[in-house]
mmCIF file of C-alpha atoms in Angstrom:
data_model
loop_
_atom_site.group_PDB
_atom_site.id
_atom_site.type_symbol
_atom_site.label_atom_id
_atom_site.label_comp_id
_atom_site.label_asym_id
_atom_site.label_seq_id
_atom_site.Cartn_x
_atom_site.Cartn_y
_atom_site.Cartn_z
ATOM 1 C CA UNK A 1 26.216 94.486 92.420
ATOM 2 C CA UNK A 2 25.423 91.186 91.517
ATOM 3 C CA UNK A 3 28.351 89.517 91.288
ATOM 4 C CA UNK A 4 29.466 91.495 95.328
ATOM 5 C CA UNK A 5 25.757 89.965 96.539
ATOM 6 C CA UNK A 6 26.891 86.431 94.758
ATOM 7 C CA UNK A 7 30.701 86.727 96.699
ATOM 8 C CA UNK A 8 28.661 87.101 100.251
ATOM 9 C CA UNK A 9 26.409 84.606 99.764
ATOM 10 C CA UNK A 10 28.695 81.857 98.512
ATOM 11 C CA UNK A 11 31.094 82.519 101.188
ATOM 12 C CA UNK A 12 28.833 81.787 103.962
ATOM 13 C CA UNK A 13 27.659 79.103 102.267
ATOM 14 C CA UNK A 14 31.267 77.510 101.804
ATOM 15 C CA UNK A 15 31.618 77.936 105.515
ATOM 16 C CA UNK A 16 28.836 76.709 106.707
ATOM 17 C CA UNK A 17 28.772 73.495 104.523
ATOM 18 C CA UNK A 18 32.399 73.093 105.810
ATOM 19 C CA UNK A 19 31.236 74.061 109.269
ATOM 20 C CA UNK A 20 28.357 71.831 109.162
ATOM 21 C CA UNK A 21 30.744 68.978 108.030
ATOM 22 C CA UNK A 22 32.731 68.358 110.821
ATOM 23 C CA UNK A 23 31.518 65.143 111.922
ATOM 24 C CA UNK A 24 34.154 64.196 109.035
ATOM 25 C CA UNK A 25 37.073 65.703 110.492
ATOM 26 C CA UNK A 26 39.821 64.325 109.055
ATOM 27 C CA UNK A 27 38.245 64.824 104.913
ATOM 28 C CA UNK A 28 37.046 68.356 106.396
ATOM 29 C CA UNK A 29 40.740 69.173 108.424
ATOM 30 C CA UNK A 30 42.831 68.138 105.288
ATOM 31 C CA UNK A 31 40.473 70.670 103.135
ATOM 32 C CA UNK A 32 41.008 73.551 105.546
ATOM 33 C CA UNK A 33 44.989 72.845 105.855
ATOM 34 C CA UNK A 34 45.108 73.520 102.057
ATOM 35 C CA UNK A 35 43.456 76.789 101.791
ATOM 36 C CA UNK A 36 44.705 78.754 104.734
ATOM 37 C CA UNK A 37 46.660 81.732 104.307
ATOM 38 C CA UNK A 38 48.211 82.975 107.876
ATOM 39 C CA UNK A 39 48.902 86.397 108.075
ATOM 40 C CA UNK A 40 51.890 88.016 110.140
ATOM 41 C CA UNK A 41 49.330 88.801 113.383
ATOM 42 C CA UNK A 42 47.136 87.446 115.927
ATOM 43 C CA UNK A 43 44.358 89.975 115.947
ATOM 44 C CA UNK A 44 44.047 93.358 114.821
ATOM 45 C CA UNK A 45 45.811 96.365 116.006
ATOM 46 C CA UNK A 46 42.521 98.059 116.294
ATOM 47 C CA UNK A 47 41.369 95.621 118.671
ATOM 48 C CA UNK A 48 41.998 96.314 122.579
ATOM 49 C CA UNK A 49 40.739 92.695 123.419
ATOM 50 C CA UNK A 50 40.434 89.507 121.846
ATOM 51 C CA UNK A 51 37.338 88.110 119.934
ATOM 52 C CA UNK A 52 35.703 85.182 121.085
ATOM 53 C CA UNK A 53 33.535 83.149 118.402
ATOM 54 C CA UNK A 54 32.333 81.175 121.587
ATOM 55 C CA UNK A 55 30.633 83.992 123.013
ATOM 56 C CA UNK A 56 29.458 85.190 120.085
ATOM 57 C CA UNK A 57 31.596 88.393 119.335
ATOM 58 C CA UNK A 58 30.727 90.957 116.584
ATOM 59 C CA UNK A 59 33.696 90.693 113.935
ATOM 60 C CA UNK A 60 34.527 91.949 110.356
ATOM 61 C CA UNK A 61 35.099 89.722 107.528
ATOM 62 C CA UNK A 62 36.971 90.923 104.048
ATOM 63 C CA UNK A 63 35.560 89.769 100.957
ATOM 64 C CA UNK A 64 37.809 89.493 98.036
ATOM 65 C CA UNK A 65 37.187 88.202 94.618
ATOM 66 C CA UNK A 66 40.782 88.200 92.970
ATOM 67 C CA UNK A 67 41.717 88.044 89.332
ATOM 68 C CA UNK A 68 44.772 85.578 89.805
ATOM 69 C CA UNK A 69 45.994 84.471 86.517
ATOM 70 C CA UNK A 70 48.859 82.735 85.883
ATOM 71 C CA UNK A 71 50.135 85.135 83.143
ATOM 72 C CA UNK A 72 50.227 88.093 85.550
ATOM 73 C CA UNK A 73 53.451 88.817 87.489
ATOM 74 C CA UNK A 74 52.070 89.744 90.440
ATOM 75 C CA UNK A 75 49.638 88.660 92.988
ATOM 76 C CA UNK A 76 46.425 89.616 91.323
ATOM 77 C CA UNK A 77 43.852 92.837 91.719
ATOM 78 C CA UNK A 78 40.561 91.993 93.455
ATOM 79 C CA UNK A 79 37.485 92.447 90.822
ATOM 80 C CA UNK A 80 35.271 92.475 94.115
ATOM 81 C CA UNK A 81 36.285 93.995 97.513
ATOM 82 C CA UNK A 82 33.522 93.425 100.457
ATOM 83 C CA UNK A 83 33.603 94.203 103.800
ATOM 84 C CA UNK A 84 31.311 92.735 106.630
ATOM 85 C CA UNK A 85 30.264 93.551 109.811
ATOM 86 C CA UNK A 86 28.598 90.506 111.560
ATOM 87 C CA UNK A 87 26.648 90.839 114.629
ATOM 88 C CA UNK A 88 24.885 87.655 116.142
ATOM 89 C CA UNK A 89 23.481 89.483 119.104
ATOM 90 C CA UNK A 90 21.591 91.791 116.166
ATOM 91 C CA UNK A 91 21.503 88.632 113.749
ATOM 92 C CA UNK A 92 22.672 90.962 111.417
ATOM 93 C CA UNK A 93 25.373 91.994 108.433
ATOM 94 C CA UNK A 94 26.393 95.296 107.563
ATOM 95 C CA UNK A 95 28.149 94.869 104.120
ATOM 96 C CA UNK A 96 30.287 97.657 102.812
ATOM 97 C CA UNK A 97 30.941 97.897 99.151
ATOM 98 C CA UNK A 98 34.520 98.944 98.404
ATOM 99 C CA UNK A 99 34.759 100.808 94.706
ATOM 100 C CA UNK A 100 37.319 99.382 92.992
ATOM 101 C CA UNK A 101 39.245 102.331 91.803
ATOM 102 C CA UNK A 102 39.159 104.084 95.483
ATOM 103 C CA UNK A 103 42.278 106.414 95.816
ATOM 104 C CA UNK A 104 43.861 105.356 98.977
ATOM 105 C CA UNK A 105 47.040 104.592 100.636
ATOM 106 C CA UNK A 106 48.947 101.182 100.058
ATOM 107 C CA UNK A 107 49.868 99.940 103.813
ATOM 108 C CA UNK A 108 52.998 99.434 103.707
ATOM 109 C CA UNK A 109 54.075 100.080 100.151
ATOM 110 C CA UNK A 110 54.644 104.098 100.895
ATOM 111 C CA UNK A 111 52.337 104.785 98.189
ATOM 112 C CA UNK A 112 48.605 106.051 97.087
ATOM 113 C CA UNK A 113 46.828 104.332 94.270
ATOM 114 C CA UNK A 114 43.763 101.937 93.644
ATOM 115 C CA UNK A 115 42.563 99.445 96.704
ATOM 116 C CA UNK A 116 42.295 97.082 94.374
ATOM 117 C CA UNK A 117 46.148 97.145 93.392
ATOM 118 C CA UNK A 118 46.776 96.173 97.211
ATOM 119 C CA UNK A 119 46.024 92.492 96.725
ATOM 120 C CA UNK A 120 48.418 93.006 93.760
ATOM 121 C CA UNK A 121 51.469 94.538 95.914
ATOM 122 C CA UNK A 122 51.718 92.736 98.671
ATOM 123 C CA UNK A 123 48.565 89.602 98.499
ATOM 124 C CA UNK A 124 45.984 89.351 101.661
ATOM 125 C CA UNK A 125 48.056 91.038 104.217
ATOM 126 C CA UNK A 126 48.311 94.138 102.147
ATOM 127 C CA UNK A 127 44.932 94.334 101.123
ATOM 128 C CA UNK A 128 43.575 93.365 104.624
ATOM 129 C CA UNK A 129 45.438 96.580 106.211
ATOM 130 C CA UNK A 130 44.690 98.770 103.258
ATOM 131 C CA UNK A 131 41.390 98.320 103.756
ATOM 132 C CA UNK A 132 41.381 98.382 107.672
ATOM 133 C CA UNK A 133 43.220 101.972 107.675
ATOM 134 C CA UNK A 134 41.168 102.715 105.020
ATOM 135 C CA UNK A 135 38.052 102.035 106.977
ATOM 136 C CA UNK A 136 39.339 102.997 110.323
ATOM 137 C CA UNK A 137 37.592 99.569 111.675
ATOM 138 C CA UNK A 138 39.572 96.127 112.903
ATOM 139 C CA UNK A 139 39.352 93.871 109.760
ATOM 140 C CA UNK A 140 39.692 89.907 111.710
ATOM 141 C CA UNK A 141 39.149 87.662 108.651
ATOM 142 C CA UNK A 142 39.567 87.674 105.125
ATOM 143 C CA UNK A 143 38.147 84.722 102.561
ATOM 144 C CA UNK A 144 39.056 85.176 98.819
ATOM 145 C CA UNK A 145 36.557 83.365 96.610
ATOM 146 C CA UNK A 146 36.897 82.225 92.625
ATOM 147 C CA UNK A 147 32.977 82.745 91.567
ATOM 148 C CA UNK A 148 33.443 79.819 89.441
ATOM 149 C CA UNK A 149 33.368 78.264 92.324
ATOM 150 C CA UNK A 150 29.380 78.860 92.625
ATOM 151 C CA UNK A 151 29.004 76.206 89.556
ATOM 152 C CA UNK A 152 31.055 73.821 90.669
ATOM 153 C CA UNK A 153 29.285 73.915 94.153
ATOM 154 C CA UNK A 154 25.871 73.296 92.828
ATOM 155 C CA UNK A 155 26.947 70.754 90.677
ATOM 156 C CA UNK A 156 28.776 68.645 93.502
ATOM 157 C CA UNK A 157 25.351 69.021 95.715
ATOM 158 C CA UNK A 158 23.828 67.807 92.370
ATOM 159 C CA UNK A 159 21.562 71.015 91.870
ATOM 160 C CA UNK A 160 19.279 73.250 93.103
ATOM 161 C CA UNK A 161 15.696 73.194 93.354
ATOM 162 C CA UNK A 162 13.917 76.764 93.032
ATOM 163 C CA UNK A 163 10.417 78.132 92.365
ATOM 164 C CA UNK A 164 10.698 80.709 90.022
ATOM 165 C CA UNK A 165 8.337 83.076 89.993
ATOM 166 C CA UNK A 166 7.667 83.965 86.370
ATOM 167 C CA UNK A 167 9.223 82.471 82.864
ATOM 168 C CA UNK A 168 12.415 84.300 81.159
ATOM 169 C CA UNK A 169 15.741 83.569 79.063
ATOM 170 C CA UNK A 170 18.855 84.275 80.338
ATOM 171 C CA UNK A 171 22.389 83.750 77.937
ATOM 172 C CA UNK A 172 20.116 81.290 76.320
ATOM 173 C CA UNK A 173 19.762 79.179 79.152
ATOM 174 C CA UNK A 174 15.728 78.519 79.790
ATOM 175 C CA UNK A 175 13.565 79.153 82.864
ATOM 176 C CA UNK A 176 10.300 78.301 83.342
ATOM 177 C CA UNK A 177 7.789 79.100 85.854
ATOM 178 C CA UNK A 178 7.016 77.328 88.726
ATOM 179 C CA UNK A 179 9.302 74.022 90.499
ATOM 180 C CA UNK A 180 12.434 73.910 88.814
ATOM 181 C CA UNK A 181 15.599 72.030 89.102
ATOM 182 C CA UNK A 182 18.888 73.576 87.819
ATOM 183 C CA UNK A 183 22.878 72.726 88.170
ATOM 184 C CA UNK A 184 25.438 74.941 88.467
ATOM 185 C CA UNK A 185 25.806 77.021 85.301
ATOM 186 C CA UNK A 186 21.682 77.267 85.345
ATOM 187 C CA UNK A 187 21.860 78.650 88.455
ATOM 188 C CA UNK A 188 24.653 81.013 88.293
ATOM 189 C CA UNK A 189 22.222 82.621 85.537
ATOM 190 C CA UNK A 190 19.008 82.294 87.700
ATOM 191 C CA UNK A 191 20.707 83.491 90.472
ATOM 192 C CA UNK A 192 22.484 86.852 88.099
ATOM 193 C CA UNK A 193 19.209 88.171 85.648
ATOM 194 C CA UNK A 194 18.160 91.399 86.407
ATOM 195 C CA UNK A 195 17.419 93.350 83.140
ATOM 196 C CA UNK A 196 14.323 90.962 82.886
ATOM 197 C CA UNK A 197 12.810 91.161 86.678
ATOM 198 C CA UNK A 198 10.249 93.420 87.217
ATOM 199 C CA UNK A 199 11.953 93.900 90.852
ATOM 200 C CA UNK A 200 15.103 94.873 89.730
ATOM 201 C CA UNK A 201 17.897 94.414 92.018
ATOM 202 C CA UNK A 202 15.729 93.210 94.669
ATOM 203 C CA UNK A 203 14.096 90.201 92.703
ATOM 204 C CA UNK A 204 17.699 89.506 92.042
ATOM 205 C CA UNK A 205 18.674 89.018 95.323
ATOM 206 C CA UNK A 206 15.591 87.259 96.549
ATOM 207 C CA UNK A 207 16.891 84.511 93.575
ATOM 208 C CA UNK A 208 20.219 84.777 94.773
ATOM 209 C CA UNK A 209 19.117 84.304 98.804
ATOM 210 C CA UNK A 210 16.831 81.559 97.472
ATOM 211 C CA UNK A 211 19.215 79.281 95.675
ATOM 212 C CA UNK A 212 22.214 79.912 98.852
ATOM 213 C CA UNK A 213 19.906 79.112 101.151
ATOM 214 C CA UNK A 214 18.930 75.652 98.691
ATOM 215 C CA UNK A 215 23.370 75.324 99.034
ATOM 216 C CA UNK A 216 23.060 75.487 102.683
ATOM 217 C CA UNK A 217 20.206 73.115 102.976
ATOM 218 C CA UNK A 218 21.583 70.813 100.643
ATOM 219 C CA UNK A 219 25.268 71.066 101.654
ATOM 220 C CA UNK A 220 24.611 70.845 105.700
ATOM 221 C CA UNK A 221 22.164 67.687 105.538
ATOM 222 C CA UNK A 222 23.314 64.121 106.737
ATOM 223 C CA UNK A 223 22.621 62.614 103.205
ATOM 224 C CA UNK A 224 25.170 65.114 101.032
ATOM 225 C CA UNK A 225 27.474 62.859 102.674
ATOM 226 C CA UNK A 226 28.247 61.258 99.187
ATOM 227 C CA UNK A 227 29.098 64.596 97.739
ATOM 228 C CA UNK A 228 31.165 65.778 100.217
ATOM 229 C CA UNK A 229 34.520 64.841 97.938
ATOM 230 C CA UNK A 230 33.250 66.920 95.631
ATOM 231 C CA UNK A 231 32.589 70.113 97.807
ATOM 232 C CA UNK A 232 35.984 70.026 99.540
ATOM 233 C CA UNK A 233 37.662 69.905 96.257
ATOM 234 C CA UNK A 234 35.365 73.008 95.416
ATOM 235 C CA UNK A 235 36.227 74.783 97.962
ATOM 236 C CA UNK A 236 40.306 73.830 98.106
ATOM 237 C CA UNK A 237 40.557 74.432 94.692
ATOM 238 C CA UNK A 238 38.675 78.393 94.973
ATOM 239 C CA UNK A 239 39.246 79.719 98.289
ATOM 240 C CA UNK A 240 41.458 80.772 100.636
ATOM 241 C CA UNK A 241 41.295 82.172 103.894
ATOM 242 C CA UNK A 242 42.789 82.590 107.441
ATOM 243 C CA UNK A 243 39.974 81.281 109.240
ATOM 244 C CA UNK A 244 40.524 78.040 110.627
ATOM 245 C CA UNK A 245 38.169 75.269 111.039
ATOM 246 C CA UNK A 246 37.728 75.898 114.568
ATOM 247 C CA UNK A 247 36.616 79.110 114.008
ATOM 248 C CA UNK A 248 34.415 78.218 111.060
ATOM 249 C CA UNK A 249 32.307 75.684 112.915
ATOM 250 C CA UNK A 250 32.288 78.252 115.438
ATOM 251 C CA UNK A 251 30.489 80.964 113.131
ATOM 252 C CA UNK A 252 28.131 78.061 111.746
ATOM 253 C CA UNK A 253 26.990 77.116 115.464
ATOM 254 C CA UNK A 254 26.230 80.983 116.456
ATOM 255 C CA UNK A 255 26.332 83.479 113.372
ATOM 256 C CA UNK A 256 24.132 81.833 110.733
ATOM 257 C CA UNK A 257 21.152 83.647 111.315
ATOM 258 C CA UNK A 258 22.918 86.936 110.615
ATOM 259 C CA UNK A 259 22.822 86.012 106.597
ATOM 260 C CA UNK A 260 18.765 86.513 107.069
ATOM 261 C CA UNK A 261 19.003 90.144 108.386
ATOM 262 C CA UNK A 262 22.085 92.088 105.109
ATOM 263 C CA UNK A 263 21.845 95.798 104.951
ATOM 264 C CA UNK A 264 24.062 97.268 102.057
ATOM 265 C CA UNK A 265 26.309 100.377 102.122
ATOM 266 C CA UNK A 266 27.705 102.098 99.244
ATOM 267 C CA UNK A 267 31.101 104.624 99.849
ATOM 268 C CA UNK A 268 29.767 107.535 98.283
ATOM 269 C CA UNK A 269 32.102 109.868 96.324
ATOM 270 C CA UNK A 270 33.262 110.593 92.695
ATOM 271 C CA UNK A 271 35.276 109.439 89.832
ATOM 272 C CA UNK A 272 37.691 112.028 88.811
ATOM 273 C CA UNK A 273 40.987 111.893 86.554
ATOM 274 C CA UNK A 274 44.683 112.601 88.053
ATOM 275 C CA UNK A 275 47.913 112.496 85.762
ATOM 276 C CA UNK A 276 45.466 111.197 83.210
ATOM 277 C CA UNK A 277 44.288 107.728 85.607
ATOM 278 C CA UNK A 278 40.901 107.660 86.657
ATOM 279 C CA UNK A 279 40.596 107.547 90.350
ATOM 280 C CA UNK A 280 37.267 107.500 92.958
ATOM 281 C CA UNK A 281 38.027 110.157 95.356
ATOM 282 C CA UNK A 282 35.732 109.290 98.533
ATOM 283 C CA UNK A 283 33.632 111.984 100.055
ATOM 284 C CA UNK A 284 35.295 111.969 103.359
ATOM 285 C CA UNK A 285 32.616 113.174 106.074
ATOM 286 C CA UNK A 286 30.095 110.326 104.699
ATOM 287 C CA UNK A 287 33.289 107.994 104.934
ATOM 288 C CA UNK A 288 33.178 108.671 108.468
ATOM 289 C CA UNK A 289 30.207 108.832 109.335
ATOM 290 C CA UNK A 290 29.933 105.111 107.740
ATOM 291 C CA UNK A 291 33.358 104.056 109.740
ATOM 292 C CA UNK A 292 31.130 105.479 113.298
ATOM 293 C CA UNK A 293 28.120 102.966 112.062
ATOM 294 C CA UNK A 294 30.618 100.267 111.749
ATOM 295 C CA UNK A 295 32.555 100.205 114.716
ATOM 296 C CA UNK A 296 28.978 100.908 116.486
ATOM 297 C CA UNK A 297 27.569 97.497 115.062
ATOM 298 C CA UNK A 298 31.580 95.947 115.997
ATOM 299 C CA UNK A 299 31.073 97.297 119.235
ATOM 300 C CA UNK A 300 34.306 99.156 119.081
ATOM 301 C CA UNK A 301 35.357 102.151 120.687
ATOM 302 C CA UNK A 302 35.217 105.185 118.596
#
């Protein structure tokens, strides 16, 4: 869960340090060209109307963290797959975690297997519809991060400043307690120890909300200015997406305050074998019930 709350976090903060730099259009524009990925639709089949960002419609964001390397043959299987509702009327996120190894069908590859082989078969399109069927909900966006990216975006804001709340080690990287400053590798590890935390998971992500919101501080102020090379090659060199920058200044402006207010959903179910292949077989009343809550915070008809 770490790394899913890490891929949420950093991709709001990406857009909203874009967003936020728009008074630079031209560095910002030429960033935004090079990472977008258009898919082969306007809006969503599921969708009776259009969204408007303006106005401050709910809409559904896919996260995907992909393993793209250049010795594979095909488009890469997503490590991480997150879907989010956003609401700015509620200033809230529903965020659905999507098991890896989920038996479901392939859109448009006439097939059942993994939903993390869709990004594989057929790139964003695929996995975007997979996941939409799959869900039953309009999916309007998708963003696929590289976590390295999280180092290299601390480092070009040069660090973070945090106030850790008690002393520990982490992959031999030093934290004391009290006012510290760290850069991006220290604070990939600040922001990912949870064996040591007394909280658990939930001191985990009050690190993790604490350093993103240092990013967004950082990132959106007049005087990062000087660093802003450095973010836009960042983010051009780890993400991709089919939101433009239009639409990203637009969820700055009215949909930042949803980041404050994240409730977490799990697809409950169980891992069982077929032809020998390990597979997690959803328990398909809770899946709907979870699809009603979803179009419900959309504000979708059912």
């Amino acid at each position: 869960m770490g790394k899913k709350i890490l891929l949420i976090t950093l991709t709001f903060a990406v857009v909203l340090v874009v967003g936020a730099g728009g008074y630079v259009w031209q560095a910002v524009n030429a960033t935004i060209g090079s990472i977008q990925e258009n898919i082969d639709r306007n809006q969503s089949e599921k969708r009776q109307e259009a969204i408007d960002l303006e106005e401050g419609d709910p809409v559904s964001i896919l996260l995907m963290g992909v393993d793209e390397l250049e010795t594979r043959d095909d488009l890469g299987r997503t490590d991480t797959m997150l879907l989010l509702t956003v609401n700015p009327k509620e200033e809230s996120i529903n965020m659905v975690s999507l098991p890896r190894d989920t038996l479901t069908e392939i859109r448009g590859q006439r097939t059942e297997d993994k939903i993390s082989h869709a990004h594989a078969m057929g790139g964003s399109e695929t996995a975007l519809y997979t996941v939409e069927h799959f869900l039953d909900i309009p999916v309007d966006y998708f963003v696929k991060v590289n976590m390295e990216s999280f180092v290299g975006l601390v480092d070009a804001i040069d660090g973070v400043e945090v106030d850790n709340e008690f002393e520990f080690i982490f992959h031999e990287m030093h934290y004391p307690e009290g006012k510290i400053k760290l850069d991006g590798e220290e604070a990939l590890g600040y922001a990912r120890m949870r064996k040591d935390d007394p909280k658990g998971d939930f001191g985990r992500q009050m690190r993790q909300r604490e350093v993103i919101e240092e990013i967004i501080d950082k990132g959106a102020s007049f005087s990062s200015i000087t660093n802003l090379t450095d973010i836009l090659e960042v983010v051009e060199d780890n993400v991709q997406t089919n939101l433009s920058l239009d639409e990203m200044w637009d969820i700055q402006s009215n949909y930042k305050n949803t980041i404050n207010d994240v409730e977490q959903h799990e697809i409950k179910g169980e891992d069982r074998k077929m032809d020998g292949i390990s597979y997690f077989f959803t328990d398909e009343d809770e899946l709907e019930s979870l699809s009603d809550e979803l179009k419900q915070h959309l504000e979708v008809e059912e």
